[in-house]
Amino acid sequence: MGREALLEALRQEGERALAALHQRHDAEMAAREAAAQQRRDALRAAASRDWQMAAAAERQRCLAAGRRQTCALLLAGENALAERLRQQAAQLLPEVASRDPAALLRACAEELPPLSWAKVRVHPRDREVAARLFPSAEILPDPALSGGVVAETAEGRVRIDNSLEKRLERCWDDLLPELLAALERGDDDALAATP
């Protein structure tokens, strides 16, 4: 084999080796690109999952905060309504007392235990009836009372408040749910019948 043939063989061998090297390089680059693409896809998927989880958590946090705010607003509204209803009920006490003040005073006095009452507070219009019901007591007119009686023994050891105001206060926790239920139903007849 001559020099030229040897050079030609070496050149061809070099070209084949170079082509094989290019081929290996291209295959390696394609594999690296595919692996990089897979990593990018995995990172995108993980980021998307993380974002979706973060978005879902934020959505839940916002919903919970909204529910808390709604509950707080409802509670504040119910409390304001309850206070308005209590004030309206208190404003109706003089009307209730004026229907038959003597009968009301007698009924309230009968509920008192049989003690020797030294001081009796009543509405000024009930002074005469109170004097007949409590002949040995000092009758103290009290315009702050709508009706009923506040009785006290000597030295103030026993004091019983059986006024309409106190009776309303005592029954308010039982009366309020009935009023709210009647309001919710729109039951004007039940509201009008509530004492």
Coordinates of C-alpha atoms in Angstrom, one line a residue:
M1 CA 0.0 0.0 0.0
G2 CA 1.3 3.3 -1.0
R3 CA 1.6 6.4 0.8
E4 CA -1.4 7.9 -0.9
A5 CA -3.5 4.9 -0.2
L6 CA -2.4 5.0 3.4
L7 CA -3.2 8.7 3.7
E8 CA -6.6 8.1 2.0
A9 CA -7.3 5.2 4.4
L10 CA -6.3 7.4 7.4
R11 CA -8.4 10.3 6.1
Q12 CA -11.4 8.0 5.6
E13 CA -10.8 6.4 9.0
G14 CA -10.6 9.9 10.5
E15 CA -13.8 11.0 8.8
R16 CA -15.5 7.9 10.1
A17 CA -14.2 8.5 13.6
L18 CA -15.2 12.2 13.3
A19 CA -18.6 11.2 12.0
A20 CA -19.0 8.7 14.8
L21 CA -17.8 11.3 17.3
H22 CA -20.4 13.8 15.8
Q23 CA -23.0 11.1 16.0
R24 CA -22.2 10.3 19.6
H25 CA -22.1 14.0 20.4
D26 CA -25.4 14.6 18.7
A27 CA -27.0 11.6 20.5
E28 CA -25.5 12.8 23.8
M29 CA -26.8 16.3 23.2
A30 CA -30.2 15.0 22.3
A31 CA -30.3 12.8 25.4
R32 CA -29.2 15.8 27.6
E33 CA -31.8 18.0 25.9
A34 CA -34.4 15.4 26.5
A35 CA -33.3 15.0 30.2
A36 CA -33.3 18.8 30.6
Q37 CA -36.7 19.0 29.0
Q38 CA -38.0 16.3 31.4
R39 CA -36.5 18.2 34.4
R40 CA -38.1 21.4 33.1
D41 CA -41.4 19.6 32.7
A42 CA -41.1 18.0 36.2
L43 CA -40.2 21.4 37.7
R44 CA -43.1 23.1 35.9
A45 CA -45.5 20.3 37.1
A46 CA -44.1 20.6 40.6
A47 CA -44.4 24.4 40.5
S48 CA -47.9 24.1 39.1
R49 CA -48.8 21.7 41.9
D50 CA -47.2 23.9 44.5
W51 CA -49.0 26.9 43.0
Q52 CA -52.3 25.1 42.9
M53 CA -51.8 23.9 46.5
A54 CA -50.8 27.5 47.6
A55 CA -53.8 28.9 45.7
A56 CA -56.2 26.3 47.3
A57 CA -54.7 27.1 50.8
E58 CA -55.1 30.8 50.2
R59 CA -58.7 30.2 48.9
Q60 CA -59.5 28.2 52.1
R61 CA -57.9 30.9 54.2
C62 CA -60.0 33.6 52.5
L63 CA -63.2 31.5 52.8
A64 CA -62.5 30.9 56.5
A65 CA -61.8 34.6 57.1
G66 CA -65.0 35.5 55.2
R67 CA -67.0 33.0 57.3
R68 CA -65.6 34.5 60.5
Q69 CA -66.4 38.0 59.3
T70 CA -69.9 36.9 58.3
C71 CA -70.4 35.3 61.7
A72 CA -69.2 38.3 63.5
L73 CA -71.4 40.6 61.4
L74 CA -74.4 38.3 62.0
L75 CA -73.7 38.2 65.7
A76 CA -73.3 42.0 65.9
G77 CA -76.6 42.4 64.0
E78 CA -78.4 39.9 66.2
N79 CA -77.1 41.6 69.3
A80 CA -78.2 45.0 68.0
L81 CA -81.6 43.6 67.1
A82 CA -81.9 42.0 70.5
E83 CA -81.0 45.3 72.2
R84 CA -83.6 47.2 70.1
L85 CA -86.2 44.6 70.9
R86 CA -85.4 44.9 74.6
Q87 CA -85.7 48.6 74.5
Q88 CA -89.0 48.5 72.6
A89 CA -90.3 45.9 75.2
A90 CA -89.3 48.3 78.0
Q91 CA -91.0 51.2 76.3
L92 CA -94.2 49.1 76.1
L93 CA -94.3 48.5 79.9
P94 CA -96.1 51.7 80.8
E95 CA -98.8 50.8 78.3
V96 CA -99.1 47.3 79.8
A97 CA -99.3 48.7 83.3
S98 CA -101.9 51.3 82.4
R99 CA -104.4 48.6 81.2
D100 CA -105.4 47.8 84.8
P101 CA -102.8 49.1 87.2
A102 CA -104.7 48.2 90.4
A103 CA -105.1 44.5 89.3
L104 CA -101.4 44.4 88.2
L105 CA -100.3 45.8 91.6
R106 CA -102.5 43.4 93.5
A107 CA -101.1 40.4 91.4
C108 CA -97.5 41.5 92.0
A109 CA -98.1 42.1 95.7
E110 CA -99.7 38.6 96.1
E111 CA -96.5 37.0 94.7
L112 CA -94.5 38.5 97.6
P113 CA -93.8 36.3 100.6
P114 CA -95.8 37.2 103.7
L115 CA -93.2 39.4 105.5
S116 CA -93.5 42.6 107.3
W117 CA -92.7 45.1 104.6
A118 CA -91.3 48.4 105.8
K119 CA -90.9 50.2 102.5
V120 CA -92.8 49.7 99.3
R121 CA -91.9 51.4 96.0
V122 CA -94.6 51.8 93.4
H123 CA -95.5 54.0 90.4
P124 CA -97.1 57.2 91.7
R125 CA -100.6 56.3 90.3
D126 CA -100.5 53.1 92.4
R127 CA -99.9 54.9 95.7
E128 CA -103.5 54.6 97.1
V129 CA -103.8 50.9 96.1
A130 CA -100.4 50.2 97.6
A131 CA -101.4 51.9 100.9
R132 CA -104.4 49.6 101.2
L133 CA -102.3 46.5 100.3
F134 CA -99.4 47.4 102.6
P135 CA -101.0 49.5 105.5
S136 CA -98.0 49.4 107.8
A137 CA -95.4 50.1 105.1
E138 CA -94.0 53.4 104.0
I139 CA -95.2 53.9 100.4
L140 CA -92.6 55.5 98.2
P141 CA -93.7 56.7 94.8
D142 CA -91.2 55.9 92.1
P143 CA -91.9 57.2 88.6
A144 CA -89.1 55.0 87.2
L145 CA -91.4 52.0 87.8
S146 CA -94.0 51.3 85.2
G147 CA -95.9 48.9 87.4
G148 CA -95.5 46.2 90.0
V149 CA -93.8 46.7 93.3
V150 CA -90.4 46.8 95.0
A151 CA -90.7 45.8 98.7
E152 CA -88.2 46.0 101.5
T153 CA -88.2 44.8 105.1
A154 CA -86.9 46.9 108.0
E155 CA -83.2 47.6 107.7
G156 CA -83.3 46.4 104.1
R157 CA -82.5 42.7 105.0
V158 CA -84.9 41.4 102.4
R159 CA -85.6 43.3 99.2
I160 CA -87.8 41.9 96.5
D161 CA -88.2 43.6 93.1
N162 CA -91.4 42.5 91.5
S163 CA -91.7 45.4 89.2
L164 CA -92.5 45.1 85.5
E165 CA -89.0 46.2 84.6
K166 CA -87.4 43.4 86.7
R167 CA -89.9 40.8 85.5
L168 CA -88.9 41.8 81.9
E169 CA -85.3 41.5 82.8
R170 CA -85.8 38.0 84.3
C171 CA -87.8 36.6 81.4
W172 CA -85.9 38.3 78.6
D173 CA -83.6 35.3 77.9
D174 CA -86.6 33.1 77.4
L175 CA -88.7 35.8 75.6
L176 CA -86.0 36.9 73.1
P177 CA -85.8 33.6 71.1
E178 CA -89.6 33.6 70.7
L179 CA -89.5 37.2 69.4
L180 CA -86.7 36.4 67.0
A181 CA -88.5 33.3 65.7
A182 CA -91.7 35.3 65.2
L183 CA -89.7 38.0 63.4
E184 CA -88.0 35.4 61.2
R185 CA -91.4 33.8 60.3
G186 CA -92.9 37.3 59.7
D187 CA -95.6 36.3 62.3
D188 CA -97.0 39.7 63.3
D189 CA -99.8 38.1 65.2
A190 CA -97.3 36.3 67.5
L191 CA -95.4 39.5 67.9
A192 CA -98.5 41.4 68.9
A193 CA -99.6 38.7 71.4
T194 CA -96.2 38.6 73.1
P195 CA -96.6 40.2 76.5

